[in-house]
PDB file of C-alpha atoms in Angstrom:
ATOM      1  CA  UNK A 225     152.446 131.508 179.765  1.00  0.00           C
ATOM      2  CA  UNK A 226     156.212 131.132 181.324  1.00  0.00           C
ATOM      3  CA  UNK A 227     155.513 129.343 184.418  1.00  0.00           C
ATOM      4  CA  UNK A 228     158.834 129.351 185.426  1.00  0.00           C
ATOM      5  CA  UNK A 229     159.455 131.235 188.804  1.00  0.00           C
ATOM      6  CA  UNK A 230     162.875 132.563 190.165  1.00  0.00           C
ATOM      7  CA  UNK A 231     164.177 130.793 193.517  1.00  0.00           C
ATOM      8  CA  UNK A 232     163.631 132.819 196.898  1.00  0.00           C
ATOM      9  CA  UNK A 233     166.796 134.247 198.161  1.00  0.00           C
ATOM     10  CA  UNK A 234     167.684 132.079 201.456  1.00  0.00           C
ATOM     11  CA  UNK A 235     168.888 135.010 203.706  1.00  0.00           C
ATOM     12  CA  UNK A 236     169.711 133.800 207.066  1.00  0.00           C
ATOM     13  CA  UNK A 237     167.858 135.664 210.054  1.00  0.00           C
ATOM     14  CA  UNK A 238     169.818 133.520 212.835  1.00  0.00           C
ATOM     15  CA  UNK A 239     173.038 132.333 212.825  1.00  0.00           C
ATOM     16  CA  UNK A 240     174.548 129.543 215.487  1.00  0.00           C
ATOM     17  CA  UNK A 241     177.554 128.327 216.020  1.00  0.00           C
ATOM     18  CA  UNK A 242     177.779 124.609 217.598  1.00  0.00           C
ATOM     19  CA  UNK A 243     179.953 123.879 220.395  1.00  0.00           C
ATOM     20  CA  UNK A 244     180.431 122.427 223.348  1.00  0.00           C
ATOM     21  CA  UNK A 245     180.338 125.128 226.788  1.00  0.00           C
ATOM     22  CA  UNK A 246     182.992 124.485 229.288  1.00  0.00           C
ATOM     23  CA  UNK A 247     186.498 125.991 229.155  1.00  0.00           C
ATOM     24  CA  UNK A 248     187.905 122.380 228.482  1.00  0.00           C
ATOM     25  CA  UNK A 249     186.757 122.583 225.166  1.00  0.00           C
ATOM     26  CA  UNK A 250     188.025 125.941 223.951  1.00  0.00           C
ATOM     27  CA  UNK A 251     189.239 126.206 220.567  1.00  0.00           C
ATOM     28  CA  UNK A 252     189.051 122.787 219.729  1.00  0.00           C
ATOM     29  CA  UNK A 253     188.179 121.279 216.547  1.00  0.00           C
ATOM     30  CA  UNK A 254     184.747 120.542 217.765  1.00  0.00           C
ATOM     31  CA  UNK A 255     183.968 124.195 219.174  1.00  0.00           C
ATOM     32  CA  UNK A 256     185.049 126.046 215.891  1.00  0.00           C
ATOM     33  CA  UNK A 257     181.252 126.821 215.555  1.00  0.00           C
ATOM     34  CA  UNK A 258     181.763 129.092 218.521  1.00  0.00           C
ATOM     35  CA  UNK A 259     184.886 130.389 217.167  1.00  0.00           C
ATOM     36  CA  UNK A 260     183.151 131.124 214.108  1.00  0.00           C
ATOM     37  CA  UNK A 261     180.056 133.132 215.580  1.00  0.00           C
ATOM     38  CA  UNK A 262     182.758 135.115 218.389  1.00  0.00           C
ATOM     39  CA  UNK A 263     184.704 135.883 215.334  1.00  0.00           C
ATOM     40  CA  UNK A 264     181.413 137.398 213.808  1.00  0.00           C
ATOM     41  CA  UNK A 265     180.024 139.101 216.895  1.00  0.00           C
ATOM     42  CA  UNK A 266     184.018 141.039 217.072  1.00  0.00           C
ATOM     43  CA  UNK A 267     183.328 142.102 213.711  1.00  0.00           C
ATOM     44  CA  UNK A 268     180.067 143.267 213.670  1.00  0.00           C
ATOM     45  CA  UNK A 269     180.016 144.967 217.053  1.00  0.00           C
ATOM     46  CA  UNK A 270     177.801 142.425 218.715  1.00  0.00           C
ATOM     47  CA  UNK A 271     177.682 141.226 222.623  1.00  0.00           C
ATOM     48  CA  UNK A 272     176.877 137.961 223.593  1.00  0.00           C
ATOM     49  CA  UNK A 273     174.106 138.113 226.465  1.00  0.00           C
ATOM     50  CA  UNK A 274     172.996 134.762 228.572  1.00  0.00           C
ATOM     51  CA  UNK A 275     169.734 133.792 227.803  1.00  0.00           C
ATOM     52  CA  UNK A 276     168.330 131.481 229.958  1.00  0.00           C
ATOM     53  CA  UNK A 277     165.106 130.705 228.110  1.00  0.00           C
ATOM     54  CA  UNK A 278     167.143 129.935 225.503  1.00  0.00           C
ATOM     55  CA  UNK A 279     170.085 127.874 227.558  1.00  0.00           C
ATOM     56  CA  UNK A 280     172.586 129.608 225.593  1.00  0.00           C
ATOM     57  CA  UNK A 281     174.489 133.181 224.589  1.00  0.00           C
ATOM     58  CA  UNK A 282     172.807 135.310 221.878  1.00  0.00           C
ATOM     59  CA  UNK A 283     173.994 138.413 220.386  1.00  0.00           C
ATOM     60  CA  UNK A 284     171.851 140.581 218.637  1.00  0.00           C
ATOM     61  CA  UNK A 285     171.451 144.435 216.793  1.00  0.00           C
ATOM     62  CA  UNK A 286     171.839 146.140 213.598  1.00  0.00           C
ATOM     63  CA  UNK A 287     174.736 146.702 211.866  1.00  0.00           C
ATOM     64  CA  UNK A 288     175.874 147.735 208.269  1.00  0.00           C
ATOM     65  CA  UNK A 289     174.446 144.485 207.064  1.00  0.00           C
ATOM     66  CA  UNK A 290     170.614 143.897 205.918  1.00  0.00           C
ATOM     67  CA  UNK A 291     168.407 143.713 208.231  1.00  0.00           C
ATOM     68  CA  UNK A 292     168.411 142.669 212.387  1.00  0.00           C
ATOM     69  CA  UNK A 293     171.238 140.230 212.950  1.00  0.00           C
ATOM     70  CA  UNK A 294     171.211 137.070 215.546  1.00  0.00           C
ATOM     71  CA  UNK A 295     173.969 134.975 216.436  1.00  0.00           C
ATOM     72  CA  UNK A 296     173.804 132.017 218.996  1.00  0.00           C
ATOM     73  CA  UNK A 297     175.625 129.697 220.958  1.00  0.00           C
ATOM     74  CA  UNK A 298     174.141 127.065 222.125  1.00  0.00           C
ATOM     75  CA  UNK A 299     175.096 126.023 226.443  1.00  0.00           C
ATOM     76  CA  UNK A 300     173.299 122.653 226.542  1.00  0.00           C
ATOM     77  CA  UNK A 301     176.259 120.529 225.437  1.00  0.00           C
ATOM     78  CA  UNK A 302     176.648 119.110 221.558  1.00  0.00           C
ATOM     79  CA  UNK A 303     174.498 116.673 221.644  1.00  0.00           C
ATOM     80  CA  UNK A 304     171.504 118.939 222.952  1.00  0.00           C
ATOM     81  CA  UNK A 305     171.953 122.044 220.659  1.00  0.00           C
ATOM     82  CA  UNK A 306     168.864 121.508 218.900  1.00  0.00           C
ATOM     83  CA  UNK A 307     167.225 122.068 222.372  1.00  0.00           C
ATOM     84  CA  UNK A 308     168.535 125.148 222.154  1.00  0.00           C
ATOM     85  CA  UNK A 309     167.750 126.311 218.656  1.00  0.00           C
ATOM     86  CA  UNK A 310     163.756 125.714 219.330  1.00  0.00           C
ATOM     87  CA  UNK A 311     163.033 127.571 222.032  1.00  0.00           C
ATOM     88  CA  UNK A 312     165.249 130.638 219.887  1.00  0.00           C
ATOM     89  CA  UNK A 313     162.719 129.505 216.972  1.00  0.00           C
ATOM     90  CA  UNK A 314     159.566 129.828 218.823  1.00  0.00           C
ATOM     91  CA  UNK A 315     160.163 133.009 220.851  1.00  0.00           C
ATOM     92  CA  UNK A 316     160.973 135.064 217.894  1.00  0.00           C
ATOM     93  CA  UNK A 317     158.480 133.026 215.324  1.00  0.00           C
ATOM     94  CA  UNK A 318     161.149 132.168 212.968  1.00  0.00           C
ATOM     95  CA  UNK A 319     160.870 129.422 210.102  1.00  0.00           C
ATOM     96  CA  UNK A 320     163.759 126.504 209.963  1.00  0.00           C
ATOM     97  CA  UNK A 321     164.881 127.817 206.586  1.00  0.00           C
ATOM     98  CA  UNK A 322     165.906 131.046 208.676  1.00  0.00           C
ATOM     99  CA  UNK A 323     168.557 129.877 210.039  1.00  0.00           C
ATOM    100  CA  UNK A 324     172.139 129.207 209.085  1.00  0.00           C
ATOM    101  CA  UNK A 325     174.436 127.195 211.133  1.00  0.00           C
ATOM    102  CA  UNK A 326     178.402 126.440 211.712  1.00  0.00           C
ATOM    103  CA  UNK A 327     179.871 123.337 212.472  1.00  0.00           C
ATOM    104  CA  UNK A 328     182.691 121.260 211.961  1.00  0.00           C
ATOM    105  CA  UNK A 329     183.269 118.478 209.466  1.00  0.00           C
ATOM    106  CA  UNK A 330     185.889 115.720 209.780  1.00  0.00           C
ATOM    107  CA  UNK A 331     185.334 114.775 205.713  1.00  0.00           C
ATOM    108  CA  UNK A 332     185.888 117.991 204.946  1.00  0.00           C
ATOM    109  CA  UNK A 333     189.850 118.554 204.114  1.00  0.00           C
ATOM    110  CA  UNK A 334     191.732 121.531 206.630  1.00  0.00           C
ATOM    111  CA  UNK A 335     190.442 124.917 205.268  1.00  0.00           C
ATOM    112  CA  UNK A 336     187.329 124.037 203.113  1.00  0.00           C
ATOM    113  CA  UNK A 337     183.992 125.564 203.377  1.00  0.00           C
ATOM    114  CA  UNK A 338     180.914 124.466 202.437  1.00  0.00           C
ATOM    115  CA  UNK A 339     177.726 125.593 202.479  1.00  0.00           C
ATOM    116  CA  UNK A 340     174.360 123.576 202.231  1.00  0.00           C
ATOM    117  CA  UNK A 341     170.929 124.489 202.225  1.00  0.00           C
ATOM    118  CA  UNK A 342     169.443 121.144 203.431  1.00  0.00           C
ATOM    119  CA  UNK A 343     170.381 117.500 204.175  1.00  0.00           C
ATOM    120  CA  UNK A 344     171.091 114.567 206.888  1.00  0.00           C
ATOM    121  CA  UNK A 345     173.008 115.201 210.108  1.00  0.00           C
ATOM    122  CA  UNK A 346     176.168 113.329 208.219  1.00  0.00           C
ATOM    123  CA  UNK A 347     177.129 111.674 211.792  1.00  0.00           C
ATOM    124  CA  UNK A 348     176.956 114.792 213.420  1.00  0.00           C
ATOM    125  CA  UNK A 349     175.407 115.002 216.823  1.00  0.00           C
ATOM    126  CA  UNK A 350     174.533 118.498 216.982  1.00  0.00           C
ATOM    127  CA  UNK A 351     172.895 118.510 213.596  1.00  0.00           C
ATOM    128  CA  UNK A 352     171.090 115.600 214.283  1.00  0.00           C
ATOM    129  CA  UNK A 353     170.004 117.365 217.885  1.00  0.00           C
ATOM    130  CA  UNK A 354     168.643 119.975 215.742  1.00  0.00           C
ATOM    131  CA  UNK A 355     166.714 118.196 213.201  1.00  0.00           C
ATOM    132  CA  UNK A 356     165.039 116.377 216.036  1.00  0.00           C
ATOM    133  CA  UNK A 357     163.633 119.167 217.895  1.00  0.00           C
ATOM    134  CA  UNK A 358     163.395 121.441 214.587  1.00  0.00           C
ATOM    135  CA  UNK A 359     161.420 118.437 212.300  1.00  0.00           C
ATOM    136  CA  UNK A 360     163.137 119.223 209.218  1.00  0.00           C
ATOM    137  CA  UNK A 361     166.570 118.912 207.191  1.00  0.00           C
ATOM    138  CA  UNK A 362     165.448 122.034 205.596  1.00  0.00           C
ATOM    139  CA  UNK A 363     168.176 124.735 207.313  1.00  0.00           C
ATOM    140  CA  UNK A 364     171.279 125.712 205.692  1.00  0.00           C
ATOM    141  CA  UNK A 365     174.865 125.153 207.300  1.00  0.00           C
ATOM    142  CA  UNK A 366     178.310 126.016 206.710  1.00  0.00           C
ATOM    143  CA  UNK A 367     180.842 123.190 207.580  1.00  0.00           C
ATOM    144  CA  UNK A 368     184.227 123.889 208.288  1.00  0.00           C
ATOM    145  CA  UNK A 369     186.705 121.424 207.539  1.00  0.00           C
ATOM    146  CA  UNK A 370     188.927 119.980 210.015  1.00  0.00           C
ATOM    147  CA  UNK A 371     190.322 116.803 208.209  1.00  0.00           C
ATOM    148  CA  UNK A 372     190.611 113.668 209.813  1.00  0.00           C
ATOM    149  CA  UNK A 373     193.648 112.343 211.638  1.00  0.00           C
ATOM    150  CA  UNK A 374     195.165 108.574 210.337  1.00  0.00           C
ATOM    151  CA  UNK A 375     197.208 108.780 213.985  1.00  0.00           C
ATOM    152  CA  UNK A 376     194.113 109.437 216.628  1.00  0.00           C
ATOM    153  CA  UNK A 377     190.768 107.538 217.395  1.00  0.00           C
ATOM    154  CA  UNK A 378     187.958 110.478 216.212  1.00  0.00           C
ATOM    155  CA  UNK A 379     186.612 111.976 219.764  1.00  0.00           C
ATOM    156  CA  UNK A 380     190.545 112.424 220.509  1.00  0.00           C
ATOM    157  CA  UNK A 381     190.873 114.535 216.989  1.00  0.00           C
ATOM    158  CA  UNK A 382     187.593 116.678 217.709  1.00  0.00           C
ATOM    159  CA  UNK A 383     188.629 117.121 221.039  1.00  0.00           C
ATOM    160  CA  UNK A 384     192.030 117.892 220.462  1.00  0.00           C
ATOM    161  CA  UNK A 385     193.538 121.699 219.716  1.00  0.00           C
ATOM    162  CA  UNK A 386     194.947 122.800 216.400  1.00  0.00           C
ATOM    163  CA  UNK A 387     198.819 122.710 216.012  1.00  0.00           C
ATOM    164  CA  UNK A 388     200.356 126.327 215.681  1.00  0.00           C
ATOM    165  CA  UNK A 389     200.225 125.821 211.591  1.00  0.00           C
ATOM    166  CA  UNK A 390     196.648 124.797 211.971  1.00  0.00           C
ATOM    167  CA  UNK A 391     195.563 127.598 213.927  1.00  0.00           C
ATOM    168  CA  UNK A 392     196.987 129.560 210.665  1.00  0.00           C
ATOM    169  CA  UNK A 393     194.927 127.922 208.837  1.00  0.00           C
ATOM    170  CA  UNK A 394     191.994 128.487 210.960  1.00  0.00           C
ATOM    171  CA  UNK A 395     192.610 132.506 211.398  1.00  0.00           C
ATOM    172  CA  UNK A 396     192.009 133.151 207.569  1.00  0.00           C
ATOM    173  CA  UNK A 397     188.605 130.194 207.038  1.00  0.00           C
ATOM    174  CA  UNK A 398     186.858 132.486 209.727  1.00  0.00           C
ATOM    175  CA  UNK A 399     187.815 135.679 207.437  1.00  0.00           C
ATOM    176  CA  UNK A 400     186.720 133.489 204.797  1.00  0.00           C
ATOM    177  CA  UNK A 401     183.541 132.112 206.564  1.00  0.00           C
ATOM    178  CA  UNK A 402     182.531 135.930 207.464  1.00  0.00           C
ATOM    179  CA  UNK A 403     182.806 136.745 203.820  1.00  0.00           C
ATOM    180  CA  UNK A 404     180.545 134.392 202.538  1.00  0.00           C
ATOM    181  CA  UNK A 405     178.122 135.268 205.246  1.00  0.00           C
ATOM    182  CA  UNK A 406     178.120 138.509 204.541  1.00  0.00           C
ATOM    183  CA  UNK A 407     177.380 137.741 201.205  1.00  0.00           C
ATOM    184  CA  UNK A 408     174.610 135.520 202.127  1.00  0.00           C
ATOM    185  CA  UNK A 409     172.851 138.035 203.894  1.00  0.00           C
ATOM    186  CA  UNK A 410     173.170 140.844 201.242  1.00  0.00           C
ATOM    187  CA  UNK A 411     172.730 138.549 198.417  1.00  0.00           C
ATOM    188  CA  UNK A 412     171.509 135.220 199.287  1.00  0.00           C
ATOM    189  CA  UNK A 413     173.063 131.913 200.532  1.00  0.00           C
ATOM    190  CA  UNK A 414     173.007 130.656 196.625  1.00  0.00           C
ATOM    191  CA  UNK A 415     175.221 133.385 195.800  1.00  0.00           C
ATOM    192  CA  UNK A 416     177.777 132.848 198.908  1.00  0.00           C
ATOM    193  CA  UNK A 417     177.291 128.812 197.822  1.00  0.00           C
ATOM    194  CA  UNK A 418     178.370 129.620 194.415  1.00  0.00           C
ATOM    195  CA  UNK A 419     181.516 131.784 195.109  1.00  0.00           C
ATOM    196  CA  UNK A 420     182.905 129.896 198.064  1.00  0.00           C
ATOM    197  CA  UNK A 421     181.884 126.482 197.669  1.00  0.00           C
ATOM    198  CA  UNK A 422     185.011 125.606 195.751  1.00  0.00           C
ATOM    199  CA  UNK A 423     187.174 127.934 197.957  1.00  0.00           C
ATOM    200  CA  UNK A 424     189.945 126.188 200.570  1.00  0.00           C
ATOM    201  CA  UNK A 425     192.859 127.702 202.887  1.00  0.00           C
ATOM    202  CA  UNK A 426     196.174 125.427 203.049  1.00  0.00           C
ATOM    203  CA  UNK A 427     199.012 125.441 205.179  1.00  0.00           C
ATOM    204  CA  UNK A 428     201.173 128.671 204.181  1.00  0.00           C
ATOM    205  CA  UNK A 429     198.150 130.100 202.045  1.00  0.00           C
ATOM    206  CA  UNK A 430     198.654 134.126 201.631  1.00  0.00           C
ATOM    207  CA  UNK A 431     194.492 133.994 201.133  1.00  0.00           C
ATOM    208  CA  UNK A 432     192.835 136.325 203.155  1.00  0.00           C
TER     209      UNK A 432
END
């Protein structure tokens, strides 16, 4: 008897983008969560709504993808996103594993993606915000890279804007982040993980 059993597909049902709310913080390296979801909502159709109960914006419908699609962005401030992502969790009775969500990654080189299905917070104060009020490791994310700077202290870098070649950059990992999300939802997060794991953008790429 073949006991061996074929992985479940890991299709996300919610999607969240970290950031931090006020203006001040618009399209910096930290927010590009939120740049990543807005980017998502344009494409699929979707409008943000505030939610109070769930002290942030969610957008939410059908569209030519699988299944009922919900993005969110977290209001409560980095280091209280998880707060956030529970009360989303419990009024619509979703598991951890349901969820997929985009953040920003210092170690990560300008232009990579990389997707995970589970692991530690990595220094990360919205991931570890999460696990705390979630209880597990067990949720996928997709980190954006945003390199590291050798001329600023680290809060200045994540704080900080993207130079005009940067912002480049940026433009074509969010075509490249909606790809593979796409892909995760018709096919599975393993498949996206397999296809654009090893993908980058550089500085005066022509990928798109």
């Amino acid at each position: 008897m073949n006991s061996d059993k074929t992985p479940n597909l890991i299709i996300p049902q919610l999607i969240i983008g970290l950031g931090n709310p006020e203006p001040k913080y618009d399209r910096t390296r930290h927010n590009i969560g939120f740049e990543a979801v807005d980017a998502l909502a344009r494409d699929w159709g979707l409008s943000w709504q505030e939610n109070k109960r769930f002290h942030g914006f969610i957008a939410e419908g059908d569209s030519s993808l699988p299944g009922k699609i919900r993005l969110l962005k977290p209001q409560t401030y980095m280091n209280r996103s998880g707060q956030s992502v529970r009360a989303v969790l419990d009024w619509y009775k979703l598991a951890p594993e349901s969820i997929l969500v985009i953040y920003d990654d210092m170690d990560l080189p300008l232009g990579r993606l990389r997707i995970r299905l589970s692991g530690s917070a990595g220094g990360h104060n919205g991931i570890k915000s999460m696990i705390a009020h979630v209880g597990t490791e067990n949720f996928a994310r997709l980190r954006i890279g945003i390199g590291k700077s050798t001329e600023k202290a680290t809060i200045s870098h994540v704080l900080g804007r993207f130079t005009p070649q940067e912002n480049e950059v940026i433009l074509k990992v969010l075509d490249l982040s909606r790809k593979a999300i796409e892909l995760g939802l018709k096919q599975g997060l393993q498949k996206a993980m397999s296809l654009y794991n090893n993908q980058s953008v550089e500085i005066g790429s022509n990928l798109c």
